[in-house]
XYZ file of N, CA, C and O in Angstrom:
720
model
N 111.021 97.954 -15.982
C 111.937 97.170 -16.786
C 111.197 96.510 -17.946
O 111.771 96.343 -19.003
N 109.932 96.147 -17.689
C 109.144 95.530 -18.770
C 108.984 96.496 -19.929
O 108.919 96.075 -21.084
N 108.926 97.798 -19.625
C 108.779 98.787 -20.680
C 110.047 98.903 -21.514
O 109.984 99.225 -22.693
N 111.189 98.625 -20.887
C 112.459 98.700 -21.611
C 112.719 97.408 -22.368
O 113.088 97.429 -23.534
N 112.527 96.263 -21.694
C 112.889 94.977 -22.271
C 111.711 94.148 -22.755
O 111.894 93.078 -23.319
N 110.505 94.631 -22.522
C 109.321 93.930 -23.007
C 109.183 92.535 -22.413
O 109.432 92.307 -21.234
N 108.813 91.588 -23.268
C 108.552 90.214 -22.820
C 109.804 89.548 -22.259
O 109.703 88.645 -21.427
N 110.962 89.984 -22.689
C 112.205 89.380 -22.191
C 112.298 89.504 -20.670
O 112.665 88.555 -19.989
N 111.947 90.654 -20.130
C 111.986 90.850 -18.674
C 110.932 89.985 -17.987
O 111.215 89.302 -17.009
N 109.716 90.000 -18.504
C 108.630 89.207 -17.913
C 108.944 87.720 -17.980
O 108.676 86.968 -17.030
N 109.535 87.256 -19.075
C 109.898 85.838 -19.198
C 110.965 85.451 -18.181
O 110.954 84.343 -17.653
N 111.888 86.348 -17.927
C 112.989 86.044 -17.014
C 112.576 86.181 -15.554
O 112.979 85.388 -14.719
N 111.768 87.204 -15.224
C 111.477 87.498 -13.822
C 110.016 87.332 -13.421
O 109.678 87.465 -12.250
N 109.151 87.085 -14.357
C 107.749 86.901 -14.016
C 107.000 88.211 -13.995
O 107.516 89.268 -14.361
N 105.772 88.121 -13.551
C 104.891 89.281 -13.547
C 105.096 90.159 -12.316
O 105.625 89.717 -11.298
N 104.625 91.387 -12.430
C 104.678 92.323 -11.311
C 103.917 91.728 -10.133
O 102.820 91.213 -10.290
N 104.545 91.783 -8.954
C 103.930 91.242 -7.754
C 104.355 89.814 -7.456
O 104.098 89.297 -6.377
N 105.021 89.174 -8.411
C 105.476 87.794 -8.213
C 106.689 87.720 -7.281
O 107.155 88.725 -6.736
N 107.198 86.522 -7.122
C 108.324 86.282 -6.208
C 109.575 87.065 -6.621
O 110.236 87.673 -5.786
N 109.904 87.048 -7.914
C 111.091 87.776 -8.383
C 110.914 89.279 -8.191
O 111.868 89.981 -7.833
N 109.707 89.765 -8.410
C 109.406 91.181 -8.215
C 109.662 91.568 -6.755
O 110.262 92.605 -6.467
N 109.225 90.733 -5.830
C 109.444 90.992 -4.406
C 110.927 90.949 -4.057
O 111.412 91.746 -3.255
N 111.666 90.015 -4.687
C 113.113 89.938 -4.457
C 113.791 91.218 -4.925
O 114.659 91.759 -4.240
N 113.383 91.725 -6.089
C 113.951 92.979 -6.586
C 113.611 94.116 -5.629
O 114.449 94.964 -5.335
N 112.387 94.126 -5.127
C 111.988 95.170 -4.176
C 112.847 95.144 -2.927
O 113.313 96.185 -2.446
N 113.101 93.946 -2.407
C 113.970 93.809 -1.226
C 115.408 94.187 -1.560
O 116.097 94.819 -0.762
N 115.854 93.807 -2.757
C 117.230 94.096 -3.172
C 117.509 95.572 -3.370
O 118.645 96.028 -3.242
N 116.461 96.324 -3.690
C 116.627 97.765 -3.913
C 116.278 98.583 -2.679
O 116.469 99.804 -2.676
N 115.810 97.910 -1.637
C 115.487 98.615 -0.393
C 116.766 99.247 0.162
O 117.834 98.679 0.099
N 116.642 100.419 0.681
C 117.797 101.133 1.217
C 118.433 102.067 0.191
O 119.248 102.904 0.543
N 118.092 101.893 -1.072
C 118.604 102.799 -2.098
C 117.645 103.976 -2.217
O 116.439 103.825 -2.050
N 118.196 105.116 -2.492
C 117.360 106.308 -2.648
C 116.721 106.314 -4.035
O 117.182 105.624 -4.950
N 115.675 107.099 -4.171
C 115.027 107.242 -5.472
C 116.025 107.785 -6.497
O 116.011 107.374 -7.668
N 116.916 108.691 -6.039
C 117.928 109.254 -6.944
C 118.878 108.175 -7.446
O 119.260 108.180 -8.623
N 119.258 107.251 -6.578
C 120.154 106.171 -6.992
C 119.470 105.272 -8.017
O 120.090 104.860 -9.001
N 118.209 104.945 -7.781
C 117.481 104.076 -8.707
C 117.287 104.776 -10.051
O 117.467 104.171 -11.111
N 116.983 106.075 -10.032
C 116.878 106.835 -11.281
C 118.212 106.827 -12.020
O 118.256 106.698 -13.248
N 119.297 106.969 -11.259
C 120.631 106.928 -11.851
C 120.862 105.576 -12.526
O 121.419 105.502 -13.622
N 120.423 104.509 -11.858
C 120.559 103.167 -12.430
C 119.799 103.027 -13.736
O 120.306 102.451 -14.705
N 118.581 103.566 -13.790
C 117.801 103.503 -15.031
C 118.459 104.319 -16.134
O 118.477 103.906 -17.297
N 118.992 105.466 -15.780
C 119.680 106.285 -16.780
C 120.869 105.524 -17.360
O 121.050 105.477 -18.583
N 121.664 104.904 -16.488
C 122.813 104.125 -16.969
C 122.358 102.916 -17.777
O 123.010 102.532 -18.745
N 121.246 102.320 -17.369
C 120.701 101.167 -18.077
C 120.344 101.546 -19.514
O 120.646 100.815 -20.457
N 119.737 102.718 -19.674
C 119.358 103.165 -21.013
C 120.569 103.526 -21.868
O 120.506 103.456 -23.097
N 121.672 103.893 -21.218
C 122.886 104.268 -21.946
C 123.699 103.058 -22.396
O 124.540 103.175 -23.275
N 123.470 101.910 -21.752
C 124.248 100.717 -22.113
C 123.871 100.233 -23.504
O 122.752 100.425 -23.950
N 124.808 99.565 -24.109
C 124.556 99.039 -25.445
C 124.118 97.579 -25.400
O 123.775 97.007 -26.421
N 124.111 96.987 -24.212
C 123.729 95.578 -24.094
C 122.214 95.435 -24.242
O 121.457 96.285 -23.783
N 121.807 94.344 -24.819
C 120.384 94.132 -25.034
C 119.782 93.133 -24.061
O 118.576 92.938 -24.061
N 120.617 92.497 -23.223
C 120.066 91.526 -22.283
C 119.621 92.210 -20.991
O 120.097 93.283 -20.642
N 118.700 91.556 -20.314
C 118.149 92.072 -19.067
C 119.189 91.901 -17.960
O 119.749 90.817 -17.802
N 119.452 92.954 -17.185
C 120.421 92.801 -16.089
C 119.806 92.002 -14.937
O 118.585 92.004 -14.749
N 120.661 91.330 -14.184
C 120.153 90.710 -12.962
C 120.164 91.771 -11.864
O 120.620 92.901 -12.075
N 119.675 91.436 -10.694
C 119.550 92.404 -9.599
C 120.897 93.000 -9.211
O 121.019 94.220 -9.044
N 121.919 92.178 -9.078
C 123.239 92.699 -8.688
C 123.810 93.646 -9.738
O 124.418 94.654 -9.397
N 123.613 93.322 -11.010
C 124.089 94.215 -12.071
C 123.355 95.549 -12.016
O 123.968 96.605 -12.180
N 122.046 95.493 -11.779
C 121.286 96.741 -11.707
C 121.702 97.561 -10.491
O 121.822 98.783 -10.581
N 121.937 96.925 -9.357
C 122.405 97.649 -8.160
C 123.721 98.372 -8.463
O 123.923 99.502 -8.034
N 124.610 97.726 -9.197
C 125.884 98.366 -9.565
C 125.640 99.588 -10.445
O 126.333 100.594 -10.320
N 124.660 99.478 -11.339
C 124.331 100.627 -12.189
C 123.798 101.791 -11.364
O 123.958 102.950 -11.739
N 123.163 101.483 -10.245
C 122.582 102.524 -9.393
C 123.642 103.284 -8.595
O 123.384 104.394 -8.126
N 124.808 102.687 -8.437
C 125.866 103.322 -7.659
C 126.519 104.430 -8.479
O 126.899 104.223 -9.626
N 126.644 105.564 -7.858
C 127.294 106.693 -8.507
C 128.794 106.559 -8.265
O 129.230 106.358 -7.133
N 129.567 106.631 -9.311
C 131.017 106.495 -9.166
C 131.599 107.784 -8.579
O 131.011 108.859 -8.724
N 132.755 107.678 -7.923
C 133.391 108.894 -7.410
C 133.601 109.947 -8.502
O 133.411 111.128 -8.267
N 133.969 109.492 -9.688
C 134.207 110.435 -10.787
C 132.939 111.209 -11.141
O 133.005 112.390 -11.474
N 131.781 110.551 -11.051
C 130.515 111.231 -11.344
C 130.177 112.261 -10.274
O 129.382 113.162 -10.513
N 130.785 112.131 -9.100
C 130.580 113.094 -8.018
C 131.635 114.200 -8.027
O 131.663 115.046 -7.152
N 132.535 114.154 -9.011
C 133.612 115.140 -9.074
C 134.775 114.777 -8.168
O 135.586 115.637 -7.821
N 134.851 113.506 -7.783
C 135.907 113.034 -6.885
C 136.885 112.171 -7.674
O 136.530 111.613 -8.708
N 138.110 112.030 -7.164
C 139.047 111.124 -7.840
C 138.635 109.673 -7.626
O 137.894 109.363 -6.693
N 139.133 108.778 -8.495
C 138.835 107.364 -8.294
C 139.528 106.875 -7.018
O 140.332 107.591 -6.419
N 139.196 105.681 -6.598
C 139.677 105.153 -5.325
C 141.198 105.178 -5.227
O 141.754 105.626 -4.218
N 141.875 104.721 -6.250
C 143.346 104.655 -6.208
C 143.960 106.045 -6.081
O 144.851 106.275 -5.271
N 143.471 106.990 -6.878
C 144.001 108.353 -6.820
C 143.702 108.987 -5.460
O 144.539 109.710 -4.906
N 142.517 108.706 -4.917
C 142.153 109.251 -3.609
C 143.068 108.696 -2.522
O 143.526 109.436 -1.646
N 143.344 107.407 -2.584
C 144.238 106.802 -1.590
C 145.636 107.427 -1.683
O 146.236 107.774 -0.664
N 146.144 107.553 -2.890
C 147.478 108.138 -3.079
C 147.521 109.566 -2.524
O 148.500 109.962 -1.887
N 146.465 110.325 -2.777
C 146.415 111.701 -2.285
C 146.412 111.737 -0.760
O 147.174 112.482 -0.137
N 145.562 110.921 -0.140
C 145.478 110.908 1.327
C 146.791 110.443 1.945
O 147.265 111.028 2.928
N 147.397 109.413 1.369
C 148.660 108.899 1.912
C 149.782 109.921 1.765
O 150.636 110.046 2.658
N 149.766 110.669 0.678
C 150.840 111.648 0.464
C 150.655 112.925 1.288
O 151.605 113.677 1.491
N 149.436 113.152 1.788
C 149.162 114.376 2.547
C 148.855 114.094 4.016
O 148.297 114.940 4.703
N 149.262 112.900 4.491
C 148.919 112.524 5.865
C 149.699 113.317 6.907
O 149.311 113.357 8.068
N 150.767 113.937 6.531
C 151.509 114.802 7.442
C 150.952 116.223 7.270
O 150.949 116.759 6.175
N 150.446 116.801 8.296
C 149.845 118.142 8.272
C 148.681 118.238 7.273
O 148.672 119.110 6.406
N 147.698 117.356 7.372
C 146.613 117.344 6.375
C 145.765 118.605 6.342
O 145.233 118.949 5.288
N 145.651 119.311 7.457
C 144.809 120.508 7.451
C 145.500 121.692 6.785
O 144.874 122.722 6.554
N 146.757 121.533 6.444
C 147.490 122.618 5.789
C 147.609 122.409 4.281
O 148.151 123.245 3.589
N 147.105 121.289 3.784
C 147.291 120.936 2.376
C 146.017 121.210 1.574
O 144.920 121.116 2.096
N 146.168 121.506 0.293
C 144.983 121.623 -0.566
C 144.501 120.215 -0.952
O 145.308 119.321 -1.169
N 143.186 120.016 -1.019
C 142.615 118.712 -1.315
C 141.780 118.790 -2.587
O 141.116 119.787 -2.844
N 141.796 117.720 -3.356
C 141.014 117.677 -4.595
C 139.522 117.653 -4.309
O 138.728 118.154 -5.101
N 139.129 117.067 -3.173
C 137.717 116.986 -2.794
C 137.646 116.739 -1.289
O 138.466 115.995 -0.744
N 136.671 117.338 -0.597
C 136.549 117.106 0.844
C 136.386 115.631 1.210
O 136.830 115.199 2.276
N 135.794 114.838 0.319
C 135.612 113.413 0.604
C 136.921 112.675 0.778
O 137.018 111.742 1.583
N 137.949 113.075 0.044
C 139.256 112.426 0.165
C 139.839 112.726 1.546
O 140.338 111.828 2.228
N 139.748 113.979 1.963
C 140.228 114.374 3.290
C 139.514 113.569 4.381
O 140.137 113.020 5.276
N 138.182 113.506 4.301
C 137.412 112.840 5.353
C 137.655 111.328 5.380
O 137.621 110.724 6.446
N 137.904 110.719 4.223
C 138.238 109.289 4.209
C 139.594 109.066 4.880
O 139.758 108.128 5.671
N 140.556 109.933 4.582
C 141.863 109.832 5.238
C 141.752 110.038 6.733
O 142.361 109.311 7.529
N 140.953 111.003 7.130
C 140.751 111.281 8.549
C 140.108 110.080 9.248
O 140.469 109.741 10.373
N 139.152 109.423 8.570
C 138.483 108.254 9.152
C 139.462 107.107 9.375
O 139.374 106.401 10.379
N 140.390 106.929 8.462
C 141.400 105.876 8.618
C 142.386 106.270 9.708
O 142.810 105.444 10.518
N 142.739 107.534 9.734
C 143.696 108.053 10.706
C 144.972 108.469 10.013
O 145.568 107.687 9.270
N 145.366 109.714 10.244
C 146.556 110.241 9.573
C 147.809 109.505 10.006
O 148.673 109.209 9.184
N 147.903 109.181 11.282
C 149.077 108.456 11.766
C 149.155 107.084 11.104
O 150.228 106.666 10.662
N 148.019 106.393 11.024
C 147.999 105.057 10.410
C 148.408 105.123 8.950
O 149.179 104.298 8.479
N 147.889 106.115 8.223
C 148.256 106.256 6.808
C 149.747 106.526 6.638
O 150.351 106.057 5.681
N 150.312 107.266 7.567
C 151.725 107.623 7.444
C 152.691 106.584 7.971
O 153.858 106.573 7.587
N 152.225 105.700 8.828
C 153.165 104.779 9.463
C 152.956 103.308 9.103
O 153.817 102.493 9.391
N 151.839 102.973 8.496
C 151.581 101.580 8.134
C 151.703 101.375 6.634
O 151.674 102.317 5.855
N 151.785 100.116 6.240
C 151.916 99.778 4.827
C 150.580 99.915 4.109
O 149.518 99.935 4.736
N 150.656 99.979 2.819
C 149.460 100.049 1.983
C 148.558 98.844 2.246
O 147.339 98.970 2.285
N 149.157 97.672 2.415
C 148.377 96.454 2.641
C 147.501 96.577 3.886
O 146.409 96.024 3.946
N 147.964 97.328 4.870
C 147.195 97.502 6.101
C 146.187 98.636 6.005
O 145.110 98.560 6.577
N 146.526 99.702 5.301
C 145.665 100.887 5.300
C 144.687 100.964 4.130
O 143.638 101.573 4.266
N 145.026 100.364 2.990
C 144.157 100.488 1.823
C 142.761 99.909 2.055
O 141.768 100.552 1.691
N 142.621 98.717 2.648
C 141.251 98.204 2.873
C 140.403 99.140 3.735
O 139.218 99.348 3.436
N 140.990 99.707 4.773
C 140.240 100.639 5.628
C 139.896 101.904 4.855
O 138.787 102.445 4.989
N 140.828 102.373 4.039
C 140.558 103.575 3.239
C 139.451 103.296 2.227
O 138.545 104.126 2.050
N 139.493 102.148 1.591
C 138.466 101.789 0.603
C 137.082 101.796 1.250
O 136.138 102.354 0.695
N 136.967 101.202 2.426
C 135.690 101.171 3.137
C 135.230 102.590 3.464
O 134.066 102.950 3.232
N 136.133 103.408 4.002
C 135.789 104.783 4.375
C 135.413 105.611 3.145
O 134.440 106.373 3.174
N 136.159 105.459 2.072
C 135.911 106.252 0.856
C 134.571 105.866 0.230
O 133.799 106.734 -0.173
N 134.286 104.562 0.165
C 133.004 104.118 -0.380
C 131.845 104.623 0.473
O 130.812 105.040 -0.056
N 132.023 104.605 1.789
C 130.996 105.120 2.692
C 130.764 106.609 2.439
O 129.628 107.079 2.367
N 131.842 107.350 2.281
C 131.723 108.791 2.037
C 131.071 109.053 0.680
O 130.220 109.937 0.564
N 131.419 108.276 -0.328
C 130.777 108.428 -1.639
C 129.274 108.188 -1.521
O 128.474 108.931 -2.097
N 128.874 107.162 -0.756
C 127.448 106.897 -0.545
C 126.771 108.067 0.165
O 125.667 108.470 -0.193
N 127.433 108.599 1.176
C 126.858 109.727 1.917
C 126.692 110.946 1.020
O 125.680 111.657 1.080
N 127.677 111.206 0.170
C 127.600 112.346 -0.743
C 126.489 112.116 -1.767
O 125.735 113.030 -2.095
N 126.362 110.883 -2.244
C 125.294 110.543 -3.178
C 123.928 110.823 -2.569
O 123.009 111.266 -3.246
N 123.803 110.597 -1.270
C 122.530 110.807 -0.584
C 122.319 112.269 -0.199
O 121.348 112.603 0.457
N 123.268 113.135 -0.571
C 123.069 114.568 -0.384
C 123.880 115.215 0.718
O 123.769 116.420 0.941
N 124.696 114.456 1.435
C 125.484 115.059 2.511
C 126.555 115.977 1.923
O 127.201 115.646 0.929
N 126.713 117.121 2.532
C 127.734 118.085 2.115
C 128.906 117.991 3.084
O 128.726 118.125 4.289
N 130.086 117.757 2.576
C 131.280 117.684 3.410
C 132.118 118.936 3.196
O 132.207 119.441 2.078
N 132.709 119.396 4.263
C 133.547 120.596 4.204
C 134.972 120.232 4.591
O 135.204 119.311 5.376
N 135.900 120.981 4.075
C 137.287 120.862 4.511
C 137.465 121.716 5.755
O 136.793 122.740 5.902
N 138.372 121.319 6.648
C 138.618 122.188 7.803
C 139.282 123.472 7.334
O 139.952 123.497 6.299
N 139.079 124.527 8.092
C 139.762 125.775 7.767
C 141.250 125.542 7.901
O 141.704 124.859 8.818
N 141.990 126.103 6.983
C 143.451 126.006 7.121
C 143.851 126.748 8.371
O 143.278 127.782 8.716
N 144.836 126.231 9.054
C 145.268 126.851 10.299
C 145.856 128.222 10.031
O 146.597 128.425 9.080
N 145.502 129.156 10.871
C 146.046 130.505 10.772
C 147.393 130.512 11.488
O 147.463 130.413 12.703
N 148.465 130.594 10.734
C 149.816 130.506 11.298
C 150.124 131.643 12.266
O 150.987 131.516 13.111
N 149.411 132.764 12.178
C 149.711 133.869 13.088
C 149.228 133.578 14.497
O 149.643 134.242 15.437
N 148.359 132.592 14.675
C 147.837 132.272 15.999
C 148.629 131.160 16.677
O 148.325 130.782 17.788
N 149.612 130.619 15.992
C 150.398 129.527 16.549
C 151.760 130.019 17.001
O 152.347 130.910 16.401
N 152.250 129.402 18.044
C 153.616 129.675 18.457
C 154.527 129.084 17.392
O 154.311 127.978 16.923
N 155.515 129.812 16.986
C 156.412 129.337 15.942
C 157.815 129.177 16.496
O 158.202 129.835 17.455
N 158.557 128.295 15.891
C 159.941 128.058 16.284
C 160.823 128.116 15.043
O 160.436 127.660 13.983
N 161.990 128.710 15.217
C 162.973 128.737 14.143
C 164.316 128.378 14.749
O 164.763 129.019 15.706
N 164.923 127.343 14.229
C 166.234 126.896 14.695
C 166.240 126.676 16.207
O 167.200 127.014 16.891
N 165.155 126.155 16.749
C 165.078 125.865 18.176
C 164.716 127.052 19.042
O 164.495 126.909 20.235
N 164.656 128.261 18.471
C 164.308 129.453 19.246
C 162.834 129.772 19.036
O 162.320 129.715 17.917
N 162.170 130.115 20.134
C 160.766 130.475 20.064
C 160.614 131.843 19.420
O 161.335 132.780 19.746
N 159.691 131.970 18.493
C 159.431 133.234 17.826
C 157.980 133.602 18.112
O 157.059 132.864 17.781
N 157.779 134.734 18.739
C 156.421 135.158 19.089
C 155.733 135.759 17.878
O 156.336 136.489 17.100
N 154.468 135.444 17.723
C 153.682 136.053 16.655
C 153.202 137.418 17.130
O 153.287 137.750 18.309
N 152.669 138.198 16.228
C 152.163 139.521 16.579
C 151.034 139.409 17.607
O 150.929 140.227 18.510
N 150.212 138.391 17.477
C 149.124 138.200 18.438
C 149.690 137.910 19.833
O 149.196 138.426 20.833
N 150.745 137.070 19.893
C 151.379 136.772 21.184
C 151.963 138.052 21.800
O 151.827 138.289 23.004
N 152.617 138.846 20.986
C 153.240 140.071 21.478
C 152.186 141.040 22.019
O 152.379 141.644 23.076
N 151.075 141.201 21.303
C 150.014 142.100 21.749
C 149.420 141.625 23.078
O 149.168 142.439 23.983
N 149.209 140.320 23.229
C 148.659 139.775 24.470
C 149.644 139.994 25.625
O 149.241 140.330 26.752
N 150.934 139.832 25.345
C 151.954 140.032 26.386
C 152.009 141.504 26.806
O 152.108 141.813 28.004
N 151.939 142.426 25.845
C 151.960 143.853 26.174
C 150.760 144.231 27.035
O 150.876 144.992 27.995
N 149.581 143.685 26.690
C 148.374 143.977 27.444
C 148.495 143.445 28.875
O 148.158 144.154 29.842
N 148.986 142.226 29.027
C 149.156 141.637 30.370
C 150.156 142.433 31.182
O 149.950 142.684 32.385
N 151.234 142.887 30.574
C 152.258 143.680 31.266
C 151.664 145.026 31.709
O 151.876 145.472 32.847
N 150.881 145.654 30.845
C 150.260 146.932 31.187
C 149.284 146.761 32.374
O 149.245 147.600 33.280
N 148.518 145.654 32.365
C 147.595 145.382 33.451
C 148.343 145.155 34.768
O 147.908 145.613 35.823
N 149.452 144.458 34.719
C 150.255 144.202 35.923
C 150.834 145.521 36.474
O 150.802 145.775 37.668
N 151.341 146.363 35.581
C 151.888 147.644 35.997
C 150.813 148.511 36.641
O 151.042 149.158 37.675
N 149.617 148.518 36.040
C 148.511 149.307 36.597
C 148.112 148.788 37.963
O 147.866 149.569 38.888
N 148.060 147.464 38.108
C 147.690 146.879 39.400
C 148.717 147.189 40.475
O 148.366 147.327 41.655
N 149.988 147.333 40.101
C 151.040 147.618 41.065
C 151.224 149.119 41.259
O 152.029 149.566 42.061
N 150.487 149.926 40.514
C 150.569 151.360 40.636
C 151.787 151.946 39.967
O 152.257 153.024 40.372
N 152.322 151.314 39.025
C 153.498 151.831 38.311
C 153.126 152.621 37.096
O 152.256 152.520 36.392
């Protein structure tokens, strides 16, 4: 920071190894090198000339959902809430949105008010953004193969081709066992 802000940083925070330096070290503990590099990149892009405090710099180190190719928090919440019924059958803008909704619970998203579910979603989404920032890869579940499920139409059971083949095989085995 002294290289960026010169004497202004040293005047505000003291010399390397001093008390403020140690506080900054503790404040940045737990952040990855990539996050800190991201913070410096954002710091250089800002037009402000004053030295940031520790909390401001920590915020600069955080990668926004948009920078990860994810929707912002509000859009992510709206997407999860609107797709809480049959979520594994819906297309998702990003796997992180699906996993945040799953962490909150699909039933909760569909049956409770925004006031009850949004705080939990915000916590889950921020956690997922942090995990993705640290390199975790999230996947969407495979869409369900409808041919493997029993289907119903107008209250009548409709067998899939897989069900029919299994039934024919079982019937043939029974006939063979009975000598027919």
